[in-house]
Short mmCIF file of C-alpha atoms (C1' of nucleotides) in Angstrom, two decimals:
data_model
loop_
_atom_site.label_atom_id
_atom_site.label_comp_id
_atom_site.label_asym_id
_atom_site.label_seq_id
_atom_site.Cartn_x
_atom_site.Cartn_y
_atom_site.Cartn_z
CA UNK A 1 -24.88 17.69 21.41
CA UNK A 2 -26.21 14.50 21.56
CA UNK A 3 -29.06 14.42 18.92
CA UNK A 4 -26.02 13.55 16.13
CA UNK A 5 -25.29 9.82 17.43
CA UNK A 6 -23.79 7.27 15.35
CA UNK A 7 -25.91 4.50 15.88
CA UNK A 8 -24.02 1.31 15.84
CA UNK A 9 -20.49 3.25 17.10
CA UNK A 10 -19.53 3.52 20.44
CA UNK A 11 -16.59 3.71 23.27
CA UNK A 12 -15.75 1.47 25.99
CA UNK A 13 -12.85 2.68 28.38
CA UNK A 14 -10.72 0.58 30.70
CA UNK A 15 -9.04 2.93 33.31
CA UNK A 16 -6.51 1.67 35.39
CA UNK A 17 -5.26 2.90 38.46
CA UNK A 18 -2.61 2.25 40.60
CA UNK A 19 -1.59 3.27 44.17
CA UNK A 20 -0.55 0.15 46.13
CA UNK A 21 -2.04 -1.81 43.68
CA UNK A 22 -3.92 -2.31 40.51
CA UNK A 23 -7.53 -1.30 40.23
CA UNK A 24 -10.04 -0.63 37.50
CA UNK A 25 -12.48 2.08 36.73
CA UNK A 26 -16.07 0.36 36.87
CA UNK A 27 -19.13 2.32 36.50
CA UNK A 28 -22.72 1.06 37.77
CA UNK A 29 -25.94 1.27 34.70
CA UNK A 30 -28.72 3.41 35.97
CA UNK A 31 -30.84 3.29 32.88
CA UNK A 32 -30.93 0.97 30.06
CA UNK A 33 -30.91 -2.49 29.45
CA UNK A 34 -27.92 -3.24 31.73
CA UNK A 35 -29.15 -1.40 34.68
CA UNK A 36 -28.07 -1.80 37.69
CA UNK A 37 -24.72 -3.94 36.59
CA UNK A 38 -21.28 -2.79 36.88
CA UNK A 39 -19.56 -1.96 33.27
CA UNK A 40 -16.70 0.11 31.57
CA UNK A 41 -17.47 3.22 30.73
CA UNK A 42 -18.47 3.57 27.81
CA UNK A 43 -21.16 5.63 25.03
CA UNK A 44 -22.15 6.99 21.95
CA UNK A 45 -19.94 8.82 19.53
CA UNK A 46 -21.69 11.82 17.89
CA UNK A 47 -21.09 12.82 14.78
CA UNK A 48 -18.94 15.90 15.19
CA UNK A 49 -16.03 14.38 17.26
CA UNK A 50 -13.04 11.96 16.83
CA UNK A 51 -12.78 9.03 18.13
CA UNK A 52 -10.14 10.14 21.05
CA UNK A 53 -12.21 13.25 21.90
CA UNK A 54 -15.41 10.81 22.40
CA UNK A 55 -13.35 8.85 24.89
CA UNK A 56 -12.30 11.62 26.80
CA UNK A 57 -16.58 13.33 26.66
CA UNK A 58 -17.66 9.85 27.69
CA UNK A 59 -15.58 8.78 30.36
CA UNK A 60 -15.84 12.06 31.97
CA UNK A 61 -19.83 12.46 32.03
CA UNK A 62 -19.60 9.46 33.14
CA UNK A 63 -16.92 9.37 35.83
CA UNK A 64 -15.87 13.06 36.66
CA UNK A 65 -12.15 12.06 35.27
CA UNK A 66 -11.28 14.68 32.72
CA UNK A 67 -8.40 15.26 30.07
CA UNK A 68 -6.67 12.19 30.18
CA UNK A 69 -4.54 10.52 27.48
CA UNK A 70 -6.51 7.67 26.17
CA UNK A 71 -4.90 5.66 24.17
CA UNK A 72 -6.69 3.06 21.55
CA UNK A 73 -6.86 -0.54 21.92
CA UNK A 74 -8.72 -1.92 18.77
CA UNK A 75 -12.43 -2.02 17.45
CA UNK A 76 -13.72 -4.72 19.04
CA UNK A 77 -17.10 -5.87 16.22
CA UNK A 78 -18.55 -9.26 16.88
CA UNK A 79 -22.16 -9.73 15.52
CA UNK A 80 -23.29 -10.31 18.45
CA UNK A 81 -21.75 -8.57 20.97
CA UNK A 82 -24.34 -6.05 21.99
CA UNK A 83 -27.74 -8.04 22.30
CA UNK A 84 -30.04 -5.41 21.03
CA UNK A 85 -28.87 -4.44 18.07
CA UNK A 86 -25.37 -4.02 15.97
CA UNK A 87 -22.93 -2.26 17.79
CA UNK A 88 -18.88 -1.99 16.89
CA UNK A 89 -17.50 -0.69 20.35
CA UNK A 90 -13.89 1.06 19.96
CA UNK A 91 -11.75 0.25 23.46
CA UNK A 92 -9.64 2.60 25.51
CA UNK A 93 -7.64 2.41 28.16
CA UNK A 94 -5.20 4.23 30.12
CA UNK A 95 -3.32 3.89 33.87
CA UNK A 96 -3.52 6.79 36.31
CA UNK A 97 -3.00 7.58 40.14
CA UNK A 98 -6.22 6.46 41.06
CA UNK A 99 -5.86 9.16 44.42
CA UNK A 100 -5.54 11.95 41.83
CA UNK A 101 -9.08 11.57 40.51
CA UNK A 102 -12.20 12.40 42.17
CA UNK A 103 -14.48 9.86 41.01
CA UNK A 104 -18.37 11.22 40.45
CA UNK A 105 -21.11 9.40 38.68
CA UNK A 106 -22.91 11.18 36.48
CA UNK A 107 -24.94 10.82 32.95
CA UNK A 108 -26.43 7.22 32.85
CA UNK A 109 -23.93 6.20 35.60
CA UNK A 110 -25.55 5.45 39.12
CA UNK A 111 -22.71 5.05 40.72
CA UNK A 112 -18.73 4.90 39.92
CA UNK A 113 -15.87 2.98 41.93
CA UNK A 114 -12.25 1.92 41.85
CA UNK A 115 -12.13 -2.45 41.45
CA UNK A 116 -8.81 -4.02 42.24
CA UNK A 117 -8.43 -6.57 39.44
CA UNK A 118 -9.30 -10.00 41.63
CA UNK A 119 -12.36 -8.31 42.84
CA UNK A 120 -13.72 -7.21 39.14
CA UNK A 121 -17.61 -8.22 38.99
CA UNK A 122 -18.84 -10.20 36.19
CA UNK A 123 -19.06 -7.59 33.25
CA UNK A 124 -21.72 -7.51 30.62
CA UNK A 125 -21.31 -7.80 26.94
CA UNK A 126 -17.57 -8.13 25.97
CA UNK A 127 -16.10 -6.28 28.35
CA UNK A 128 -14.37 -9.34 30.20
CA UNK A 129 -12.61 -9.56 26.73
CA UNK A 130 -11.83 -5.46 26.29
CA UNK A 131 -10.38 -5.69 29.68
CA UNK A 132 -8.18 -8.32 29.37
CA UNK A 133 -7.27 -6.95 25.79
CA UNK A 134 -6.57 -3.97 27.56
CA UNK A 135 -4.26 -5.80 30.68
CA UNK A 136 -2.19 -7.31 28.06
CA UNK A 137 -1.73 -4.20 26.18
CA UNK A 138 -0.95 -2.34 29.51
CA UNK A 139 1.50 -5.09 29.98
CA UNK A 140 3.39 -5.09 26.56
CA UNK A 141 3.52 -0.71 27.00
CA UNK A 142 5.22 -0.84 30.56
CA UNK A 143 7.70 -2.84 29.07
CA UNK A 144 8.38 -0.37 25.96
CA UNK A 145 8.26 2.79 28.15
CA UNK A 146 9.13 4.12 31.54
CA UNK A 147 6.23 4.13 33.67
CA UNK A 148 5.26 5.65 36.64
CA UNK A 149 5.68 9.62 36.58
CA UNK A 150 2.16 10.51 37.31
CA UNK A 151 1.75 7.34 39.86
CA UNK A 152 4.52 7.79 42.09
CA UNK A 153 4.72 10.63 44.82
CA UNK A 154 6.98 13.31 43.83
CA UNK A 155 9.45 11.13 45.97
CA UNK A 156 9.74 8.05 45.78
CA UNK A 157 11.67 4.91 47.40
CA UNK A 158 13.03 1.96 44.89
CA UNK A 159 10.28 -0.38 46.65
CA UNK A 160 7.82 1.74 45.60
CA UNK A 161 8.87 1.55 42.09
CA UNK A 162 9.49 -2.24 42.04
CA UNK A 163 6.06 -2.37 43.53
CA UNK A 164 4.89 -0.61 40.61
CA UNK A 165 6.26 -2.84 37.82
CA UNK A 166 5.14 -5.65 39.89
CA UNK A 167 1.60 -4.95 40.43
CA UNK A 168 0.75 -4.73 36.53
CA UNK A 169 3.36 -7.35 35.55
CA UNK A 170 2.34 -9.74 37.91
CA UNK A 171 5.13 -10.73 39.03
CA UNK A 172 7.72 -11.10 41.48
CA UNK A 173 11.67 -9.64 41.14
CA UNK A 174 14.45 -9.66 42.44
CA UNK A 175 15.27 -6.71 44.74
CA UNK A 176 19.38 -5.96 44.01
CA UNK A 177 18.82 -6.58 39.95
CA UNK A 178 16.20 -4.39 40.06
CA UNK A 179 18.13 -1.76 41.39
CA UNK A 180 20.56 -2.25 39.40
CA UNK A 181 19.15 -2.07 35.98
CA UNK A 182 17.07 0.91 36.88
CA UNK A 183 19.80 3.11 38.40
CA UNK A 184 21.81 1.88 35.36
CA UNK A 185 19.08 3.22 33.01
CA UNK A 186 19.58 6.65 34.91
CA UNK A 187 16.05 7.00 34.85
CA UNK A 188 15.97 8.36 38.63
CA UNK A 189 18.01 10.92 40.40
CA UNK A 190 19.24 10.05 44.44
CA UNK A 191 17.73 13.62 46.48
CA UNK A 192 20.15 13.03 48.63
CA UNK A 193 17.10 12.39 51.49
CA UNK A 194 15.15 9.51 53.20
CA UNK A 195 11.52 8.26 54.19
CA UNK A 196 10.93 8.80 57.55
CA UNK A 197 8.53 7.42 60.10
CA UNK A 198 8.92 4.17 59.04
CA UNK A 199 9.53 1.07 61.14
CA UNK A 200 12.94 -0.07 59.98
CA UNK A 201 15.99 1.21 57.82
CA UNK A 202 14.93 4.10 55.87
CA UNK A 203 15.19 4.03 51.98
CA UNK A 204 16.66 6.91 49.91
CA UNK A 205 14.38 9.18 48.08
CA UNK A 206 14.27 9.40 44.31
CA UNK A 207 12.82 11.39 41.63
CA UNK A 208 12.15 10.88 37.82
CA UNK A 209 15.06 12.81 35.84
CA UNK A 210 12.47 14.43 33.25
CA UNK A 211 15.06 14.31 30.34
CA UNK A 212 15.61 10.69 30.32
CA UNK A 213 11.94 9.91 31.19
CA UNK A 214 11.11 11.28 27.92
CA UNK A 215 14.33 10.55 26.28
CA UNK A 216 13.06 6.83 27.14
CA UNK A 217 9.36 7.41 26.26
CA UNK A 218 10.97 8.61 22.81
CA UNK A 219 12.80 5.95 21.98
CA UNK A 220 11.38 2.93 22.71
CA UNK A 221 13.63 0.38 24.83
CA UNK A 222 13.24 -3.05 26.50
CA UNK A 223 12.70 -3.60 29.63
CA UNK A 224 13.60 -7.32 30.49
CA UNK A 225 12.57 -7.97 33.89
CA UNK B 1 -25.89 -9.24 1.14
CA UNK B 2 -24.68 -5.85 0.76
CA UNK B 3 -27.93 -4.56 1.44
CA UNK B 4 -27.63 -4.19 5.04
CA UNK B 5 -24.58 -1.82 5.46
CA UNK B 6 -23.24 0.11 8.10
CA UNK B 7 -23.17 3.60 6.76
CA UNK B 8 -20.26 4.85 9.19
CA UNK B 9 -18.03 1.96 9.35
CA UNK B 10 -15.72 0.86 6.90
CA UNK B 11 -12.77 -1.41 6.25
CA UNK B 12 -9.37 -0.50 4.92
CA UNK B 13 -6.90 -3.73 4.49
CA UNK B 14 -3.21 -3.22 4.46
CA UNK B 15 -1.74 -5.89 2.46
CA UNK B 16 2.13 -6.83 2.67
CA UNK B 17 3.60 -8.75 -0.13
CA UNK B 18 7.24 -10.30 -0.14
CA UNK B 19 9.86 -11.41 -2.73
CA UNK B 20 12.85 -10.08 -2.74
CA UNK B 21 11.19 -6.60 -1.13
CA UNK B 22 8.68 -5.14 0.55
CA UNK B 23 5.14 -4.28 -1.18
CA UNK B 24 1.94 -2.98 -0.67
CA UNK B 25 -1.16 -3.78 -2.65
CA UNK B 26 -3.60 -0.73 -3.97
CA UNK B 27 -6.59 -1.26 -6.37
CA UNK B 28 -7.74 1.75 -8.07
CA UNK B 29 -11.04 2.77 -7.92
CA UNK B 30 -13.54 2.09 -10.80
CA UNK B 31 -16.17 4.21 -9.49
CA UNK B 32 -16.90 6.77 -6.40
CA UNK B 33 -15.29 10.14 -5.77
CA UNK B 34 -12.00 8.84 -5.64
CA UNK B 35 -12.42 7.26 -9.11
CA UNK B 36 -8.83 6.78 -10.77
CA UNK B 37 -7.13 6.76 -7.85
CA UNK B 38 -4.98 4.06 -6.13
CA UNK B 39 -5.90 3.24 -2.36
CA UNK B 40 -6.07 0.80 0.42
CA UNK B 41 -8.48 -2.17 -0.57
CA UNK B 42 -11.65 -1.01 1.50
CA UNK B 43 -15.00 -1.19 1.92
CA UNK B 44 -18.45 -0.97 3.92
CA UNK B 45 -19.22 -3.77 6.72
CA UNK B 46 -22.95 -5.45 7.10
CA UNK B 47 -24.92 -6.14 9.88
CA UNK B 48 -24.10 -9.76 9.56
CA UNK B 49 -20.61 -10.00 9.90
CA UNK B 50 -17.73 -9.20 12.19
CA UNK B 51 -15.01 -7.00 11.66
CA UNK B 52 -12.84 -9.92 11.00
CA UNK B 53 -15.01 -11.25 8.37
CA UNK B 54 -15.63 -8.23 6.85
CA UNK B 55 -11.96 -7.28 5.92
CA UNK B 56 -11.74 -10.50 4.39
CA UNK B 57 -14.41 -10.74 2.32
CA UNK B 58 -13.99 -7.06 1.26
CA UNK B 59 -10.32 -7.75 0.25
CA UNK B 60 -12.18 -10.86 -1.66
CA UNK B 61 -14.13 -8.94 -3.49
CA UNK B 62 -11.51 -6.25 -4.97
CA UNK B 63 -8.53 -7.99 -5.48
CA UNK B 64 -8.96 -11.99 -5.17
CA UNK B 65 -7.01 -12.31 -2.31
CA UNK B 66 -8.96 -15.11 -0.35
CA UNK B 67 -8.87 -16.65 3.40
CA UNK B 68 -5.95 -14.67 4.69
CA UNK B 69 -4.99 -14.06 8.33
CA UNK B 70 -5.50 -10.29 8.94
CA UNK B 71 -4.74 -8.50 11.76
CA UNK B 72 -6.85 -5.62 13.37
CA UNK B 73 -4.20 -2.69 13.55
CA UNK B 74 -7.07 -0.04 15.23
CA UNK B 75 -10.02 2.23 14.33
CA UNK B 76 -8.93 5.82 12.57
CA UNK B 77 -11.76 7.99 13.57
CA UNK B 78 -11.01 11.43 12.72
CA UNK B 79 -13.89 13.71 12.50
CA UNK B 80 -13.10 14.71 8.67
CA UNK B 81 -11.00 11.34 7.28
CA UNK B 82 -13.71 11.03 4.90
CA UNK B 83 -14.98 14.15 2.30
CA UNK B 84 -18.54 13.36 2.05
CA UNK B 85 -19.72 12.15 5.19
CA UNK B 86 -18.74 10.96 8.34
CA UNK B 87 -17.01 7.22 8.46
CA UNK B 88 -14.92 5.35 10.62
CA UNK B 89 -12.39 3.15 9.40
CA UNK B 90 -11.11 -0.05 10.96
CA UNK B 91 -7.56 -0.72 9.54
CA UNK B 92 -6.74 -4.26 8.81
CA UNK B 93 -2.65 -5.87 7.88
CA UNK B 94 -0.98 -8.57 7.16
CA UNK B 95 2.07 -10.14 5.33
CA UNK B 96 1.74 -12.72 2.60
CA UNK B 97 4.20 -14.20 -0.47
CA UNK B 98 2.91 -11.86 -3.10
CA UNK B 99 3.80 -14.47 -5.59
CA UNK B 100 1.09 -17.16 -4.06
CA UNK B 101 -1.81 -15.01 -5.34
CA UNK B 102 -2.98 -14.12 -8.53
CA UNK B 103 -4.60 -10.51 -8.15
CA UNK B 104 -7.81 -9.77 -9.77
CA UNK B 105 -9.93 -6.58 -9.63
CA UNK B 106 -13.11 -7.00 -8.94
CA UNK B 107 -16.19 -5.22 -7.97
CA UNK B 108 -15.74 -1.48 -7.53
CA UNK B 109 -12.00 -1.74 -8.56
CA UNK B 110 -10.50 -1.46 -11.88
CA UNK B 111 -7.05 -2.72 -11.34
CA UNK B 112 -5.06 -4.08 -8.76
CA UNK B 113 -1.30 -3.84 -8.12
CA UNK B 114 1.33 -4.79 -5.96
CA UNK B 115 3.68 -1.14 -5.24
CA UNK B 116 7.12 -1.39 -3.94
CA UNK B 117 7.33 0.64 -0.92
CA UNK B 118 8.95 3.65 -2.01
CA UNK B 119 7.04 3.99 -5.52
CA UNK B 120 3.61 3.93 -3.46
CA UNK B 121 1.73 6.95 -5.19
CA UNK B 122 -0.22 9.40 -3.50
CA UNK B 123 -3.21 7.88 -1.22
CA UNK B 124 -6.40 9.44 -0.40
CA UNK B 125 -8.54 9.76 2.63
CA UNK B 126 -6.02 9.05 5.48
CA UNK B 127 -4.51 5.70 4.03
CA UNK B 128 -1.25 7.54 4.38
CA UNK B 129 -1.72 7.25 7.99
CA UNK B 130 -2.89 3.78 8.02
CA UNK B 131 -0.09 2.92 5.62
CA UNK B 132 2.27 3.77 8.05
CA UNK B 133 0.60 2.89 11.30
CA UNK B 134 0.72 -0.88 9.84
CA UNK B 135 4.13 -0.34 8.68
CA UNK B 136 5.01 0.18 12.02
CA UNK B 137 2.76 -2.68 13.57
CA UNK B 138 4.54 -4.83 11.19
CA UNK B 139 8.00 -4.09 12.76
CA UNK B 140 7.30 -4.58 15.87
CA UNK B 141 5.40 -8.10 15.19
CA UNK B 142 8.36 -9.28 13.47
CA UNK B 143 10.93 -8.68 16.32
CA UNK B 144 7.77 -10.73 19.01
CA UNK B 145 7.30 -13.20 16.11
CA UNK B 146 8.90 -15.45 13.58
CA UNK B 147 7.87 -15.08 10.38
CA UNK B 148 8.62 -15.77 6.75
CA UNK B 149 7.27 -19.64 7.06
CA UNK B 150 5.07 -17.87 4.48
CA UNK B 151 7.43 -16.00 2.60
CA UNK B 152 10.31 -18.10 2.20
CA UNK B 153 10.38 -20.93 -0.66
CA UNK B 154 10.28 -24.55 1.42
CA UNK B 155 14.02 -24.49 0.73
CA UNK B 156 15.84 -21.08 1.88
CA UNK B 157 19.40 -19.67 2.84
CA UNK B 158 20.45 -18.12 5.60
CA UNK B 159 20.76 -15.11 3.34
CA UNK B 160 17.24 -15.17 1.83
CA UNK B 161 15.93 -14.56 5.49
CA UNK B 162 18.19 -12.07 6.48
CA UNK B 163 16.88 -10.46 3.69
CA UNK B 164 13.59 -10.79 4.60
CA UNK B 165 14.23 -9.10 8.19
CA UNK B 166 16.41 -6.74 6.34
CA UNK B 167 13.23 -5.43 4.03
CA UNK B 168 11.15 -5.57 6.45
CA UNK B 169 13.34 -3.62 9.50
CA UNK B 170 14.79 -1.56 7.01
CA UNK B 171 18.45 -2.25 8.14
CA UNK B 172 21.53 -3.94 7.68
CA UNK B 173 22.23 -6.77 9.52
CA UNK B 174 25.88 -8.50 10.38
CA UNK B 175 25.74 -11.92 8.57
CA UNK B 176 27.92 -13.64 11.13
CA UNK B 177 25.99 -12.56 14.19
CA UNK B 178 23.03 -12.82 12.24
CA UNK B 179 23.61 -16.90 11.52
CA UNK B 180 24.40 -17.00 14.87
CA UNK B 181 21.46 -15.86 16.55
CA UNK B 182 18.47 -17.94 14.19
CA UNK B 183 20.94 -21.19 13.95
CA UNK B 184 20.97 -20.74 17.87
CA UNK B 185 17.50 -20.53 18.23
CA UNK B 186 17.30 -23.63 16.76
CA UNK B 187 14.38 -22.24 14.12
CA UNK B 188 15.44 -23.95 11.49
CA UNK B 189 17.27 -26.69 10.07
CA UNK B 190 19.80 -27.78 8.05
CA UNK B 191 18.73 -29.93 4.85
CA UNK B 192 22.44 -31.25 3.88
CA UNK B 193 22.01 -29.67 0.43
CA UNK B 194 23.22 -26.58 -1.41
CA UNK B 195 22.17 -23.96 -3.78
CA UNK B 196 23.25 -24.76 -7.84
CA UNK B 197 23.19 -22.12 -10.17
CA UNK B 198 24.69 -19.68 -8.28
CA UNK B 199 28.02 -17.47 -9.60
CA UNK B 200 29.97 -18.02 -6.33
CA UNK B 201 29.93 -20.25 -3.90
CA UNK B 202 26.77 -22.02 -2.71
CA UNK B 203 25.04 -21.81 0.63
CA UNK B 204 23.78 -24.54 2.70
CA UNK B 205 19.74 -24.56 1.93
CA UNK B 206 17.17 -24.97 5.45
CA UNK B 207 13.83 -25.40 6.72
CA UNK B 208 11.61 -24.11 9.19
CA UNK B 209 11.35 -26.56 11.91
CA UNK B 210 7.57 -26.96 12.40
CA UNK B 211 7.80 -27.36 16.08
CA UNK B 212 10.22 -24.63 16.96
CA UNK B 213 8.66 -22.17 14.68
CA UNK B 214 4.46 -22.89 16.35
CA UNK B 215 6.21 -22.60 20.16
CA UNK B 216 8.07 -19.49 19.38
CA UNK B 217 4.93 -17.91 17.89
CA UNK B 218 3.38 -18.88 20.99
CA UNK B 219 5.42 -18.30 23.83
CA UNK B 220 6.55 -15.08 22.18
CA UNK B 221 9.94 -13.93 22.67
CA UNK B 222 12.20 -10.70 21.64
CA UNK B 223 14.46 -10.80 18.71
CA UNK B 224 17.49 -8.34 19.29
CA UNK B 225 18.31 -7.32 15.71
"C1'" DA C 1 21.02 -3.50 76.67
"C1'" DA C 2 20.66 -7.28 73.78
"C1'" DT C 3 18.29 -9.48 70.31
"C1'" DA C 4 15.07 -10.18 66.75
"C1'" DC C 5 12.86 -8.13 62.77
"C1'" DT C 6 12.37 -5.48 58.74
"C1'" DT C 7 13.85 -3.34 54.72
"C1'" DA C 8 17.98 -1.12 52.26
"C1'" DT C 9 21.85 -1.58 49.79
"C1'" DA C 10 26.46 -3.36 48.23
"C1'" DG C 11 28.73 -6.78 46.00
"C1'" DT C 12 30.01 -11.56 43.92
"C1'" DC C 13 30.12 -14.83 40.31
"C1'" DA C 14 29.33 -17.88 36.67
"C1'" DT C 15 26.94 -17.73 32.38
"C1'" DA C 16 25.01 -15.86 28.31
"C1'" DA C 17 24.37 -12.46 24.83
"C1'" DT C 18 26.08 -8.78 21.96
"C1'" DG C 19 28.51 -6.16 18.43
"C1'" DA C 20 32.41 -5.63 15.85
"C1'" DC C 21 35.40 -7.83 13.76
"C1'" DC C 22 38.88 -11.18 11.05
"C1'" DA C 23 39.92 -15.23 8.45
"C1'" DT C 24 39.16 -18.85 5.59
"C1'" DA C 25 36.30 -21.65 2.29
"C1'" DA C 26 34.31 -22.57 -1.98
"C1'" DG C 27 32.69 -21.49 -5.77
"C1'" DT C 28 32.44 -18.46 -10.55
"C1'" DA C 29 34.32 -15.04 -13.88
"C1'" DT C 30 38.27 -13.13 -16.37
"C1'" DA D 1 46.25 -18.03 -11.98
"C1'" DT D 2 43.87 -14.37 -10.06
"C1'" DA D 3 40.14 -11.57 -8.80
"C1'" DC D 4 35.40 -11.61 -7.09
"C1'" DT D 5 31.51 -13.06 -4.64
"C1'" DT D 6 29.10 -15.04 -1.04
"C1'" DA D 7 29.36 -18.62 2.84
"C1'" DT D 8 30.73 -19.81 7.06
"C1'" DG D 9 33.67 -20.42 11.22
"C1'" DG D 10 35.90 -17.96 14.87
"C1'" DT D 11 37.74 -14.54 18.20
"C1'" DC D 12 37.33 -11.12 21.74
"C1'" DA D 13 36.25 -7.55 24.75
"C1'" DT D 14 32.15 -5.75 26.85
"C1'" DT D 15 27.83 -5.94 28.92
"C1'" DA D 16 23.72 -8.03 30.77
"C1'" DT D 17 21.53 -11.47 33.50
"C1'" DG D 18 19.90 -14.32 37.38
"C1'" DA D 19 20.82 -16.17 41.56
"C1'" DC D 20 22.78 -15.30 45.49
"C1'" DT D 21 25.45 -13.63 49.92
"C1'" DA D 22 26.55 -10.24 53.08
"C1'" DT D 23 26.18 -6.22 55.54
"C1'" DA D 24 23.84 -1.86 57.06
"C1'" DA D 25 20.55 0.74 59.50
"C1'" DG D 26 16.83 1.31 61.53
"C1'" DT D 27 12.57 -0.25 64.84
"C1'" DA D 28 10.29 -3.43 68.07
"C1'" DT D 29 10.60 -6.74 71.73
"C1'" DT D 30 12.31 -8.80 75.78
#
DNA sequence: AATACTTATAGTCATAATGACCATAAGTAT
DNA sequence: ATACTTATGGTCATTATGACTATAAGTATT
């Protein structure tokens, strides 16, 4: 499978993950020019695949994480980007429940591991610019569409959901108005139960109602937070 | 120059013209297996340029369009996009005053034309696709974005740039709460003069406020259309 | 048992924005 | 003089927003 390389083609992916907080998907060089730095996944396209079905072979030789939906950033094609030759390097990215994924390094990779974002190592080439690309893509989408389906519990608590948008925003709101506008959107559905074992009044549980999660996800929206 | 050439990666420019509607520009091709046909202004990218500089000097080269701001929209990477071979495509856009350029073919094109929207004739390859992807990227901008500094003689009505959105959004717009909304956002200002030759009464004619118009491409904001 | 914390949740309130209008103004065309 | 056309000024009910205040319901501490 690999003989048919494009040469001067490849894929860089910027996972995110999120469970408490926000974290990205670094993977360690065991071979090559780079070795022994941390990096975004990333590799060569071969000749017989899309673009989309490269990102999905590379990051999971690499990392173990398989069938995920990537979605494209750009082609990112400064001359001199890559130092030893001409490379164009197509970005990916994509947010997950980091605790969903066994993480396993394989391929080139010598090891794999989960970076919360103020912790990220220096990166080579121009993956300090792919991954803030990517941030302020990640940004823009949570605003456009609900988030959070696959990286909430089943049931969840509002705080766990404001925690969410605040961890990949960035920023801080306010607790009431964010109840508000949420319930308002009828995004989430009361169970009718509450968290337990915790140290102080317990919050109701929620779930996503599936029709106007993708009703939402359909149609666009803004959310102004 | 063109010696050194990728021989997967190519360019495809999507470019927007405006006055008094929406159009895209095609050349035809002159030689090739797509000879006779009209499609996106494209070509192959060297070793010694960027992406950036690539779509620009392509678009150059075929149609005498020079120095524009074009915007990456993504790469289109399909495994079969292109008959003879295997190519990726990195899609370029942008928006311009048709009437501020003269077009010229040049190079492998034998004409160039502007198309009105709904008259653009059948596209090879997948420039359907990358037709409408910038369509849509073009939407969007212009709702994060003012625009039409560009587009808009020195002198324009009110009603000259709700056109503009109009084309662009493909909808109607209230005039009232149209006025409302740019004269409160303080975008642009009033010149104390008035149409003449008009058949019914004249409107008040404005400018873009310099100032207004740089920090609101800046800071970004969302117009609510 | 009382009190201090912590987080949950309900509600207020002034302000601003929105969409759907109506009405009048100021011209030209007939 | 009247009919049209587009411009422009307003109203108005509804909704959204941000900044708070207040109370509830638990646990932890003394």
């Amino acid at each position: 499978m690999a003989e048919h390389i494009m040469e001067d083609l490849s894929i860089d992916c910027v996972i995110f993950g999120f469970t408490d907080e926000l974290k990205v998907l670094l993977v360690k060089h065991g071979e090559g020019i780079s070795k022994g730095k941390w990096a975004l996944p990333g590799g060569w396209i071969t000749y017989e695949e899309s673009l989309d079905a490269a990102a999905n072979r590379i990051l999971y030789l690499l990392t173990g994480v398989n069938n995920l939906f990537l979605e494209q950033l750009k082609a990112f094609g400064s001359v001199d980007r890559f130092p030893t030759k001409r490379v164009v390097t197509v970005g990916y990215y994509t947010l997950i429940k980091d605790t969903d994924y066994d993480v396993v390094a394989g391929y080139t990779a010598s090891d794999v591991q989960w970076f919360s974002l103020d912790e990220v190592p220096e990166l080579p080439y121009d993956h300090d610019e792919i991954l803030s690309y990517a941030l302020d893509q990640l940004k823009s989408k949570v605003k456009q569409e609900p988030i959070g389906f696959n990286l909430l519990p089943e049931k969840f608590t509002l705080l766990q959901l404001q925690n969410l948008y605040e961890s990949i925003l960035q920023i801080k709101l306010d607790k009431p108005n964010f109840r508000r506008k949420i319930l308002g959107m009828k995004l989430i559905v009361d169970l009718g139960e509450k968290q337990n074992n915790v140290s102080h009044r317990a919050a109701k549980l929620y779930k996503f109602d599936q029709e106007v999660y993708q009703a939402l996800k359909e149609h666009k929206f803004v959310l102004d937070l």
